[in-house]
Amino acid sequence: MSARLQECTVAANREVAPGHALVTLESGIGAAAEPGQFVQVSLDGVAGAFLPRPFSFHRAADDQFQLLLRSVGPGTAAIVATRPGERLTVLGPLGRGFELQRAIASGGSLTLVGGGVGVPPLHHVADFVRAGGAGSEVTGAKIDALVGAATAELLLAVDDLRAIDVDVRVSTDDGSAGHHGLVTELLHDELGAAGGADGRGRRPGCVLACGPHPMLRAVAKICRHSDVPCQVAMEEPMACGYGVCLGCAIPAAAAPDRYLLLCKDGPVFDAEQVAW
Amino acid sequence: MVSGDRSDSLATSVGPLRLRNPVLTASGTFGYGQEMASFFDVAKLGGIVTKTVTMRPRPGNPTPRIAETPAGMLNSIGLQNVGLDGFLRDKLPYLAALDTVVVVSIMASTAEEFGELAGELRVEGVDAIELNLSCPNVSYGDGGQHVMFAHAPELTEAAVAAARAASDRPIVAKLGPDVPDIAALGAAAQRGGADALCVMNTVPGMVIDTAAKRPVLARGSGGLSGPAVRPIGVRLVYQLCAALSLPVVGVGGISTAEDALQYLMAGAHAVQVGTASFVRPTAAHDVLHGLQEYLQDEGSSVEALIGAAQRKGESNG
Ligand SMILES: Cc1cc2nc3c(=O)[nH]c(=O)nc-3n(C[C@H](O)[C@H](O)[C@H](O)COP(=O)(O)OP(=O)(O)OC[C@H]3O[C@@H](n4cnc5c(N)ncnc54)[C@H](O)[C@@H]3O)c2cc1C
Ligand SMILES: Cc1cc2nc3c(=O)[nH]c(=O)nc-3n(C[C@H](O)[C@H](O)[C@H](O)COP(=O)(O)O)c2cc1C
Ligand code: FES
């Protein structure tokens, strides 16, 4: 494991949606980061945030990386409130990311499915592939994204994805943009169309998904029905983030009393590994 | 970095166990050592205590297993571990090659099984055995009918005696906080033949999710650790050291050198750093570094500080 503990300077912090910040940190931690991996941000001193808080990479480069986060409690509120020049202690990169070689090799195109604040690791995937991180031969691979949120203003990273040649379809719970309903309905529709006689879609090589647990469960089910490989980036309360506390266990499909460690075996899993 | 020039001032001993410095890691918070090697040179520590090992592998408790609390956390891991064979095959070789003291924590459901495990661990690379008599997150006895070993003096004595009879290694008995008379448990461990005591395991606790109207942890309750519990641990160590001659290893809520000093001054011969490693993986190293600086500034030594507060404070419990 090559995770490092480092004090990073906040280079920029911008509100990208109500209650959501895109935070740029100056650090070499992102240099080796793979999409789906995460960092632990220490908030020692922030009341109500004793343990570090995990966040996916949204974008990572050699000398800086970005987090896109939603303020839901004391830890995220403190990070959202940081100003350029302030410092945060960060541990990373941690965990196992998406297996992109396998995902792309198995069919050529990727379909990303993101719900709410599950979009960052999927944005990282698209950004990484386009920058040649997954190999120059797949830089131009076809990438579709299905992005869901509660309302239009909470749809994340849609313009950024379109700017790097990702085909984006959106859904909102209130119908204020795109499909009025769940993002999983868009997926159902895509895969149905891909398999159907109208030939509208191409069958994706792999579906990569991140979002709330019920959404991931539905995505896994749809993919299994359509026989499309699926990788999911999951969430679970964590303490250490590097595999020693054994607190972040999730039940494995293999046996009811076998557990996977989210921080070490994941946070990305093949959907078939997980007991949904 | 921890240099060697003043290393004598850091030296301590826990009964027959000689330590280069008083900073060890707490069981269950440092894996089997290897997981931490990318953060700092773990061999610089006074010793490493492993995750508790049981005879057979244990899958651990259902999830969620952890919950954050004010200045601490609750855990209900349930002693998930690789089991004795997995430990000997996959984990011990790395530890054995380190130039530091290796303490293997063990847990069993009967006194006899404690003896069997301790016997199996009479192998190269194992410097001492810590008996986990006080995990709040598992059931005890064959059908789960017994209370925790560290809740009953006679069970504590029997478990220690069985391990003592089976092993020539120093035996450390790890006790828990939720007992009316910690000295009675310490005395029982001493009668059983323990070389030292380790105090304390986590404090039983619960967090309720008010939206869902149920406990956050799948198993209901769990063990509280972190800075929130430190005063409980310091007091228990103080009481034990006032009552007994057996050396004590202090653990509970240590995340800075100042915290470690409190335990040493209460009478502990060494300390363990636990939950703090989750907040900062270099925590044990940082505590050691801070202690070394303190001793340099004060021109003092660990041995001179042990029990310093005992001599000045009234033992009015
Ligand atoms: C591997 C991993 C990657 C993650 N990546 C991101 C990311 O890129 N961006 C991001 O914003 N978050 C991400 N999260 C979630 C993030 O870690 C939590 O939102 C954060 O820990 C909350 O801390 P807090 O102190 O603000 O709130 P807490 O006080 O810990 O929680 C406040 C309340 O919000 C609830 N809550 C916690 N997490 C979420 C959530 N994700 N959504 C809605 N409610 C929640 C809690 O149950 C609680 O009721 C990730 C989590 C994991 C495990
Ligand atoms: C996640 C976690 C797992 C633990 N596992 C064990 C264990 O396997 N065996 C044991 O004796 N103590 C275990 N403990 C207890 C610690 O060793 C220590 O006694 C306790 O946490 C108090 O110290 P701290 O506040 O520094 O963490 C565990 C504690 C935590 C937080
Ligand atoms: S968070 Fe500690 S093992 Fe995963």
Coordinates of C-alpha atoms in Angstrom, one line a residue, chain B residues 2-313:
Chain B
V2 CA 13.5 8.5 17.6
S3 CA 17.2 8.4 18.1
G4 CA 19.2 6.1 20.3
D5 CA 21.2 8.6 22.3
R6 CA 18.8 8.9 25.2
S7 CA 17.3 5.5 24.8
D8 CA 18.1 4.5 28.3
S9 CA 15.8 7.1 29.7
L10 CA 13.0 5.5 27.7
A11 CA 13.7 1.9 28.8
T12 CA 11.2 0.2 31.0
S13 CA 10.1 -3.3 32.0
V14 CA 6.8 -5.0 32.5
G15 CA 7.6 -7.8 34.9
P16 CA 10.1 -10.1 33.1
L17 CA 9.5 -8.3 29.8
R18 CA 12.2 -5.7 29.0
L19 CA 11.0 -2.9 26.7
R20 CA 13.2 -0.4 24.8
N21 CA 10.5 2.2 25.4
P22 CA 7.1 2.2 27.1
V23 CA 4.9 2.7 23.9
L24 CA 3.1 -0.4 22.6
T25 CA 0.0 -0.7 20.4
A26 CA -3.4 -1.8 21.6
S27 CA -4.8 -5.1 20.4
G28 CA -7.2 -4.7 17.5
T29 CA -6.0 -1.3 16.5
F30 CA -2.8 -2.1 14.7
G31 CA -3.6 -5.2 12.8
Y32 CA -0.7 -7.6 12.8
G33 CA 1.9 -4.8 12.4
Q34 CA 2.6 -5.2 8.7
E35 CA -0.4 -3.1 7.7
M36 CA 1.2 -0.1 9.5
A37 CA 4.7 -0.5 8.1
S38 CA 4.1 2.0 5.3
F39 CA 3.4 4.8 7.8
F40 CA 6.5 4.5 10.1
D41 CA 9.1 2.1 11.3
V42 CA 7.0 0.0 13.6
A43 CA 10.1 -1.7 15.1
K44 CA 10.9 1.5 16.9
L45 CA 8.0 1.0 19.2
G46 CA 8.4 -0.7 22.6
G47 CA 6.3 -3.5 21.4
I48 CA 3.4 -4.6 19.1
V49 CA 0.3 -6.3 20.4
T50 CA -1.6 -8.3 17.8
K51 CA -5.3 -8.3 17.0
T52 CA -6.7 -11.0 19.3
V53 CA -6.2 -14.5 17.9
T54 CA -8.7 -17.3 18.6
M55 CA -8.3 -21.0 18.0
R56 CA -10.4 -21.0 14.9
P57 CA -10.9 -18.1 12.5
R58 CA -13.9 -15.9 13.4
P59 CA -16.0 -14.0 10.9
G60 CA -16.9 -11.2 13.3
N61 CA -20.2 -9.6 14.1
P62 CA -22.9 -8.4 11.7
T63 CA -22.7 -4.8 10.4
P64 CA -22.9 -1.9 11.2
R65 CA -20.0 -2.5 13.6
I66 CA -18.9 1.0 14.4
A67 CA -20.4 4.3 15.4
E68 CA -18.8 7.6 16.2
T69 CA -19.3 9.2 19.6
P70 CA -18.2 12.5 21.2
A71 CA -14.4 12.2 21.3
G72 CA -14.5 8.5 20.6
M73 CA -16.1 5.5 19.0
L74 CA -18.1 2.4 19.7
N75 CA -17.1 -0.8 18.1
S76 CA -18.6 -4.3 17.9
I77 CA -16.1 -6.1 15.7
G78 CA -16.6 -9.4 17.4
L79 CA -13.0 -10.6 17.3
Q80 CA -12.9 -11.1 13.5
N81 CA -9.5 -12.8 13.1
V82 CA -7.6 -15.3 11.0
G83 CA -7.4 -18.0 13.7
L84 CA -4.4 -19.6 15.2
D85 CA -3.2 -21.5 12.1
G86 CA -3.6 -18.4 9.9
F87 CA -1.8 -16.3 12.4
L88 CA 1.2 -18.7 12.6
R89 CA 1.4 -19.2 8.9
D90 CA 0.6 -15.7 7.5
K91 CA 1.1 -13.1 10.2
L92 CA 3.8 -14.2 12.7
P93 CA 6.7 -14.5 10.3
Y94 CA 6.6 -10.7 9.6
L95 CA 6.4 -9.9 13.3
A96 CA 9.1 -12.3 14.3
A97 CA 11.5 -10.7 12.0
L98 CA 11.0 -7.3 13.6
D99 CA 13.5 -6.1 16.2
T100 CA 10.8 -5.3 18.8
V101 CA 8.7 -7.1 21.4
V102 CA 5.8 -9.1 20.0
V103 CA 2.9 -9.7 22.3
V104 CA 0.2 -12.0 20.9
S105 CA -3.3 -11.4 22.2
I106 CA -5.5 -14.4 22.6
M107 CA -9.1 -15.1 23.5
A108 CA -10.9 -18.4 24.2
S109 CA -14.3 -19.4 25.4
T110 CA -13.0 -21.7 28.3
A111 CA -10.0 -21.6 30.6
E112 CA -8.8 -24.9 29.1
E113 CA -8.8 -23.4 25.6
F114 CA -6.8 -20.4 26.9
G115 CA -4.3 -23.0 28.0
E116 CA -4.3 -24.8 24.6
L117 CA -3.8 -21.5 22.7
A118 CA -1.0 -20.3 25.0
G119 CA 0.7 -23.7 24.6
E120 CA 0.5 -23.5 20.8
L121 CA 2.1 -20.1 20.9
R122 CA 5.3 -21.3 22.5
V123 CA 7.1 -20.6 19.3
E124 CA 9.9 -18.4 18.0
G125 CA 8.9 -14.8 17.7
V126 CA 6.3 -14.7 20.4
D127 CA 7.7 -12.7 23.3
A128 CA 4.6 -12.5 25.5
I129 CA 0.9 -13.5 25.7
E130 CA -1.9 -11.0 26.4
L131 CA -5.1 -12.7 27.6
N132 CA -8.1 -10.8 26.4
L133 CA -10.4 -11.6 29.3
S134 CA -12.6 -8.6 28.7
C135 CA -13.9 -8.2 25.1
P136 CA -17.5 -6.9 25.5
N137 CA -18.5 -7.9 22.0
V138 CA -18.6 -11.7 22.1
S139 CA -20.5 -14.4 24.0
Y140 CA -18.6 -16.5 26.6
G141 CA -18.7 -20.2 27.5
D142 CA -19.8 -23.0 25.3
G143 CA -23.5 -21.9 25.0
G144 CA -22.8 -18.2 25.7
Q145 CA -24.1 -18.8 29.3
H146 CA -21.0 -17.6 31.2
V147 CA -20.2 -14.0 32.0
M148 CA -17.1 -12.3 30.7
F149 CA -13.9 -13.8 32.3
A150 CA -12.9 -10.3 33.6
H151 CA -16.3 -10.0 35.4
A152 CA -15.6 -12.8 37.8
P153 CA -12.4 -13.3 39.8
E154 CA -12.7 -17.1 39.8
L155 CA -13.0 -17.2 35.9
T156 CA -10.1 -14.7 35.6
E157 CA -7.9 -16.8 37.9
A158 CA -8.7 -20.0 36.1
A159 CA -8.0 -18.6 32.6
V160 CA -4.7 -17.1 33.8
A161 CA -3.7 -20.3 35.6
A162 CA -4.4 -22.4 32.5
A163 CA -2.3 -20.1 30.3
R164 CA 0.4 -20.0 33.0
A165 CA 0.6 -23.8 33.1
A166 CA 0.9 -24.1 29.4
S167 CA 3.4 -21.3 28.6
D168 CA 6.8 -20.1 29.7
R169 CA 6.2 -16.7 28.2
P170 CA 5.3 -13.6 30.3
I171 CA 1.5 -13.6 30.7
V172 CA -0.4 -10.3 30.7
A173 CA -4.1 -10.3 31.8
K174 CA -6.2 -7.7 30.1
L175 CA -9.1 -6.5 32.2
G176 CA -12.1 -4.3 31.5
P177 CA -13.5 -1.2 33.2
D178 CA -17.0 -2.2 34.2
V179 CA -16.4 -3.9 37.5
P180 CA -17.1 -2.7 41.0
D181 CA -13.6 -3.6 42.3
I182 CA -10.8 -3.7 39.8
A183 CA -8.3 -4.7 42.5
A184 CA -10.2 -7.9 43.2
L185 CA -9.8 -8.9 39.5
G186 CA -6.1 -7.9 39.5
A187 CA -5.5 -10.0 42.6
A188 CA -7.3 -12.9 40.9
A189 CA -5.0 -12.6 37.9
Q190 CA -2.0 -12.4 40.2
R191 CA -3.1 -15.6 42.0
G192 CA -3.4 -17.3 38.6
G193 CA 0.2 -16.5 37.9
A194 CA 0.0 -13.4 35.7
D195 CA 3.2 -11.4 35.2
A196 CA 1.4 -8.2 34.5
L197 CA -2.0 -6.6 34.0
C198 CA -3.3 -4.6 31.0
V199 CA -6.0 -2.1 31.8
M200 CA -8.4 -1.4 30.1
N201 CA -10.5 -2.9 27.4
T202 CA -13.4 -0.8 25.9
V203 CA -16.2 0.6 28.0
P204 CA -19.7 -0.9 27.2
G205 CA -21.9 1.6 25.5
M206 CA -24.7 2.2 23.0
V207 CA -25.8 4.8 20.4
I208 CA -29.4 5.0 19.2
D209 CA -30.4 6.2 15.8
T210 CA -33.4 8.3 16.7
A211 CA -34.7 8.5 13.1
A212 CA -34.8 4.7 12.8
K213 CA -35.6 4.2 16.5
R214 CA -33.1 1.5 17.0
P215 CA -29.4 1.0 18.1
V216 CA -26.9 2.0 15.4
L217 CA -24.8 -1.1 15.9
A218 CA -26.2 -4.4 14.6
R219 CA -25.4 -6.1 17.9
G220 CA -27.0 -3.3 19.9
S221 CA -24.2 -2.3 22.2
G222 CA -20.5 -2.1 21.7
G223 CA -17.3 -0.9 23.3
L224 CA -16.4 2.7 23.7
S225 CA -12.8 3.8 23.1
G226 CA -10.8 7.0 22.4
P227 CA -10.1 10.2 24.3
A228 CA -13.6 10.1 25.9
V229 CA -12.6 7.1 28.1
R230 CA -9.1 8.2 29.1
P231 CA -10.0 9.4 32.7
I232 CA -11.7 6.0 33.4
G233 CA -8.5 4.2 32.4
V234 CA -6.2 6.5 34.3
R235 CA -8.2 6.0 37.5
L236 CA -8.3 2.2 37.2
V237 CA -4.6 2.1 36.7
Y238 CA -4.1 4.4 39.7
Q239 CA -6.3 2.2 41.9
L240 CA -4.6 -1.1 40.7
C241 CA -1.1 0.3 41.3
A242 CA -2.1 1.5 44.7
A243 CA -3.5 -2.0 45.6
L244 CA -1.2 -4.4 43.9
S245 CA 2.5 -5.0 43.2
L246 CA 1.9 -6.5 39.8
P247 CA 3.1 -4.2 36.9
V248 CA 0.3 -2.6 34.9
V249 CA 0.2 -1.6 31.2
G250 CA -2.2 1.4 30.7
V251 CA -4.5 1.7 27.8
G252 CA -7.5 3.8 27.0
G253 CA -7.7 7.1 25.1
I254 CA -4.0 7.8 24.7
S255 CA -3.3 10.0 21.6
T256 CA -0.5 12.3 22.9
A257 CA 2.6 12.1 25.0
E258 CA 0.8 14.0 27.7
D259 CA -1.9 11.3 27.8
A260 CA 0.8 8.6 28.1
L261 CA 2.4 10.6 30.9
Q262 CA -0.8 10.5 32.9
Y263 CA -0.9 6.7 32.8
L264 CA 2.8 6.4 33.7
M265 CA 2.4 8.8 36.6
A266 CA -0.6 6.8 37.7
G267 CA 1.7 3.8 38.0
A268 CA 1.7 2.1 34.6
H269 CA 5.0 0.7 33.5
A270 CA 4.1 0.9 29.8
V271 CA 1.2 2.2 27.7
Q272 CA -0.7 1.1 24.6
V273 CA -2.0 3.4 21.9
G274 CA -5.3 2.3 20.3
T275 CA -8.1 4.2 18.6
A276 CA -5.7 7.2 18.1
S277 CA -4.1 5.2 15.2
F278 CA -7.4 5.4 13.3
V279 CA -7.3 9.2 13.5
R280 CA -3.6 9.4 12.7
P281 CA -1.8 6.2 11.6
T282 CA 1.4 7.6 13.1
A283 CA -0.1 8.1 16.5
A284 CA 2.0 5.6 18.4
H285 CA 5.1 6.9 16.8
D286 CA 4.1 10.5 17.7
V287 CA 3.4 9.6 21.3
L288 CA 6.9 8.0 21.6
H289 CA 8.5 11.0 20.0
G290 CA 6.7 13.4 22.3
L291 CA 7.7 11.3 25.4
Q292 CA 11.3 11.4 24.3
E293 CA 11.2 15.1 24.0
Y294 CA 9.6 15.5 27.4
L295 CA 12.2 13.3 29.0
Q296 CA 15.0 15.3 27.4
D297 CA 13.5 18.6 28.5
E298 CA 12.9 17.3 32.0
G299 CA 16.2 15.4 32.3
S300 CA 14.1 12.6 33.6
S301 CA 13.4 8.9 32.7
V302 CA 10.4 6.7 32.4
E303 CA 11.4 4.6 35.4
A304 CA 11.6 7.8 37.5
L305 CA 8.1 8.9 36.4
I306 CA 6.3 5.6 37.0
G307 CA 3.8 6.1 39.8
A308 CA 4.9 9.7 40.4
A309 CA 1.3 10.8 41.0
Q310 CA 0.7 7.8 43.4
R311 CA 3.2 9.3 45.8
K312 CA 1.5 12.7 45.8
G313 CA -2.1 11.9 45.4

